[in-house]
């Protein structure tokens, strides 16, 4: 049986919503997901560090004017 996977997330916000707070919550969510997946992997600590380095490199390569596209 196949696992259910989240494909898309749609976030609807008010005009008066604090976008910085939302961005912080999303960043924390992503960090928690990455941490959970690394803990459940069979990777060595060195391999886990390499995965994190690749994620950072990917994000930096997509960054334009301080925003990740």
Short mmCIF file of N, CA and C in Angstrom, two decimals:
data_model
loop_
_atom_site.label_atom_id
_atom_site.label_comp_id
_atom_site.label_asym_id
_atom_site.label_seq_id
_atom_site.Cartn_x
_atom_site.Cartn_y
_atom_site.Cartn_z
N UNK A 1 0.83 -1.18 0.00
CA UNK A 1 0.00 0.00 0.00
C UNK A 1 0.88 1.25 0.00
N UNK A 2 0.52 2.23 -0.76
CA UNK A 2 1.30 3.44 -0.92
C UNK A 2 0.99 4.45 0.18
N UNK A 3 2.02 5.16 0.64
CA UNK A 3 1.82 6.20 1.64
C UNK A 3 1.17 7.42 1.00
N UNK A 4 0.36 8.11 1.79
CA UNK A 4 -0.20 9.37 1.32
C UNK A 4 0.88 10.44 1.40
N UNK A 5 1.02 11.21 0.34
CA UNK A 5 2.02 12.27 0.29
C UNK A 5 1.34 13.60 0.03
N UNK A 6 1.82 14.63 0.73
CA UNK A 6 1.32 15.98 0.49
C UNK A 6 1.95 16.49 -0.79
N UNK A 7 1.15 16.95 -1.71
CA UNK A 7 1.65 17.45 -2.99
C UNK A 7 1.71 18.97 -3.02
N UNK A 8 0.68 19.61 -2.53
CA UNK A 8 0.62 21.07 -2.53
C UNK A 8 -0.02 21.56 -1.24
N UNK A 9 0.41 22.73 -0.82
CA UNK A 9 -0.19 23.39 0.32
C UNK A 9 -0.60 24.78 -0.13
N UNK A 10 -1.85 25.13 0.09
CA UNK A 10 -2.33 26.48 -0.24
C UNK A 10 -2.57 27.23 1.06
N UNK A 11 -2.01 28.42 1.14
CA UNK A 11 -2.17 29.24 2.33
C UNK A 11 -2.94 30.49 1.94
N UNK A 12 -4.06 30.70 2.60
CA UNK A 12 -4.88 31.88 2.36
C UNK A 12 -4.73 32.81 3.56
N UNK A 13 -4.37 34.06 3.29
CA UNK A 13 -4.11 35.00 4.38
C UNK A 13 -4.97 36.24 4.23
N UNK A 14 -5.24 36.88 5.35
CA UNK A 14 -5.95 38.16 5.35
C UNK A 14 -5.02 39.26 4.89
N UNK A 15 -5.61 40.37 4.49
CA UNK A 15 -4.79 41.53 4.10
C UNK A 15 -4.00 42.07 5.29
N UNK A 16 -4.53 41.90 6.51
CA UNK A 16 -3.87 42.43 7.70
C UNK A 16 -2.98 41.43 8.41
N UNK A 17 -2.72 40.29 7.78
CA UNK A 17 -1.94 39.23 8.42
C UNK A 17 -0.46 39.62 8.49
N UNK A 18 0.21 39.12 9.52
CA UNK A 18 1.64 39.36 9.70
C UNK A 18 2.41 38.32 8.88
N UNK A 19 2.91 38.73 7.72
CA UNK A 19 3.60 37.80 6.83
C UNK A 19 4.92 37.31 7.42
N UNK A 20 5.56 38.12 8.25
CA UNK A 20 6.81 37.68 8.87
C UNK A 20 6.56 36.53 9.84
N UNK A 21 5.48 36.59 10.58
CA UNK A 21 5.14 35.51 11.51
C UNK A 21 4.83 34.23 10.73
N UNK A 22 4.12 34.37 9.62
CA UNK A 22 3.80 33.21 8.78
C UNK A 22 5.08 32.60 8.21
N UNK A 23 5.98 33.43 7.74
CA UNK A 23 7.25 32.94 7.19
C UNK A 23 8.06 32.21 8.25
N UNK A 24 8.07 32.75 9.47
CA UNK A 24 8.79 32.09 10.56
C UNK A 24 8.19 30.73 10.88
N UNK A 25 6.86 30.64 10.89
CA UNK A 25 6.20 29.36 11.16
C UNK A 25 6.50 28.34 10.08
N UNK A 26 6.51 28.78 8.82
CA UNK A 26 6.80 27.87 7.71
C UNK A 26 8.25 27.40 7.76
N UNK A 27 9.17 28.30 8.10
CA UNK A 27 10.58 27.93 8.21
C UNK A 27 10.76 26.89 9.32
N UNK A 28 10.08 27.09 10.43
CA UNK A 28 10.17 26.14 11.54
C UNK A 28 9.58 24.79 11.15
N UNK A 29 8.47 24.81 10.41
CA UNK A 29 7.86 23.57 9.94
C UNK A 29 8.82 22.81 9.04
N UNK A 30 9.45 23.51 8.10
CA UNK A 30 10.39 22.85 7.20
C UNK A 30 11.57 22.26 7.96
N UNK A 31 12.08 23.00 8.93
CA UNK A 31 13.20 22.50 9.73
C UNK A 31 12.80 21.25 10.51
N UNK A 32 11.58 21.25 11.06
CA UNK A 32 11.09 20.08 11.79
C UNK A 32 10.96 18.86 10.88
N UNK A 33 10.48 19.07 9.66
CA UNK A 33 10.32 17.97 8.71
C UNK A 33 11.69 17.40 8.33
N UNK A 34 12.64 18.27 8.05
CA UNK A 34 13.99 17.82 7.69
C UNK A 34 14.61 17.05 8.86
N UNK A 35 14.46 17.58 10.07
CA UNK A 35 15.01 16.90 11.24
C UNK A 35 14.39 15.51 11.42
N UNK A 36 13.08 15.42 11.27
CA UNK A 36 12.38 14.15 11.42
C UNK A 36 12.86 13.12 10.39
N UNK A 37 12.98 13.56 9.15
CA UNK A 37 13.41 12.64 8.10
C UNK A 37 14.85 12.18 8.29
N UNK A 38 15.71 13.09 8.76
CA UNK A 38 17.10 12.69 8.99
C UNK A 38 17.21 11.72 10.16
N UNK A 39 16.42 11.93 11.22
CA UNK A 39 16.44 11.02 12.37
C UNK A 39 15.97 9.63 11.97
N UNK A 40 15.02 9.54 11.05
CA UNK A 40 14.48 8.26 10.63
C UNK A 40 15.26 7.62 9.49
N UNK A 41 16.29 8.27 9.02
CA UNK A 41 17.09 7.72 7.92
C UNK A 41 18.18 6.82 8.50
N UNK A 42 18.76 6.03 7.64
CA UNK A 42 19.88 5.17 8.03
C UNK A 42 21.22 5.81 7.69
N UNK A 43 21.24 7.12 7.60
CA UNK A 43 22.46 7.83 7.23
C UNK A 43 23.34 8.05 8.46
N UNK A 44 24.65 8.05 8.21
CA UNK A 44 25.60 8.36 9.29
C UNK A 44 25.54 9.86 9.57
N UNK A 45 26.06 10.30 10.72
CA UNK A 45 26.07 11.74 11.00
C UNK A 45 26.79 12.56 9.91
N UNK A 46 27.84 11.99 9.36
CA UNK A 46 28.57 12.69 8.28
C UNK A 46 27.68 12.84 7.05
N UNK A 47 26.94 11.77 6.70
CA UNK A 47 26.04 11.82 5.55
C UNK A 47 24.89 12.80 5.81
N UNK A 48 24.39 12.83 7.03
CA UNK A 48 23.33 13.77 7.38
C UNK A 48 23.81 15.21 7.22
N UNK A 49 25.05 15.47 7.62
CA UNK A 49 25.62 16.82 7.46
C UNK A 49 25.74 17.17 5.98
N UNK A 50 26.10 16.20 5.15
CA UNK A 50 26.19 16.44 3.71
C UNK A 50 24.82 16.77 3.12
N UNK A 51 23.79 16.08 3.58
CA UNK A 51 22.43 16.36 3.11
C UNK A 51 22.05 17.80 3.46
N UNK A 52 22.33 18.21 4.69
CA UNK A 52 22.01 19.57 5.12
C UNK A 52 22.79 20.58 4.29
N UNK A 53 24.07 20.30 4.02
CA UNK A 53 24.89 21.20 3.19
C UNK A 53 24.29 21.33 1.79
N UNK A 54 23.82 20.23 1.22
CA UNK A 54 23.22 20.28 -0.12
C UNK A 54 21.91 21.08 -0.12
N UNK A 55 21.13 20.94 0.94
CA UNK A 55 19.90 21.72 1.05
C UNK A 55 20.23 23.21 1.09
N UNK A 56 21.22 23.57 1.89
CA UNK A 56 21.63 24.98 1.99
C UNK A 56 22.14 25.49 0.65
N UNK A 57 22.97 24.69 -0.04
CA UNK A 57 23.47 25.08 -1.36
C UNK A 57 22.32 25.31 -2.34
N UNK A 58 21.34 24.41 -2.32
CA UNK A 58 20.19 24.53 -3.21
C UNK A 58 19.42 25.81 -2.93
N UNK A 59 19.19 26.10 -1.66
CA UNK A 59 18.45 27.31 -1.31
C UNK A 59 19.22 28.57 -1.72
N UNK A 60 20.52 28.56 -1.49
CA UNK A 60 21.34 29.73 -1.88
C UNK A 60 21.35 29.92 -3.39
N UNK A 61 21.35 28.82 -4.15
CA UNK A 61 21.37 28.95 -5.62
C UNK A 61 20.06 29.52 -6.14
N UNK A 62 18.96 29.34 -5.39
CA UNK A 62 17.66 29.85 -5.81
C UNK A 62 17.33 31.22 -5.23
N UNK A 63 18.25 31.77 -4.43
CA UNK A 63 18.00 33.05 -3.79
C UNK A 63 18.27 34.21 -4.75
N UNK A 64 17.32 35.13 -4.78
CA UNK A 64 17.46 36.34 -5.59
C UNK A 64 16.97 37.52 -4.76
N UNK A 65 17.84 38.49 -4.57
CA UNK A 65 17.49 39.70 -3.80
C UNK A 65 16.97 39.37 -2.40
N UNK A 66 17.59 38.38 -1.77
CA UNK A 66 17.21 38.02 -0.42
C UNK A 66 15.98 37.12 -0.31
N UNK A 67 15.38 36.76 -1.44
CA UNK A 67 14.20 35.88 -1.44
C UNK A 67 14.51 34.60 -2.20
N UNK A 68 14.00 33.49 -1.70
CA UNK A 68 14.20 32.21 -2.36
C UNK A 68 13.06 31.98 -3.32
N UNK A 69 13.39 31.78 -4.57
CA UNK A 69 12.37 31.60 -5.63
C UNK A 69 12.12 30.13 -5.85
#
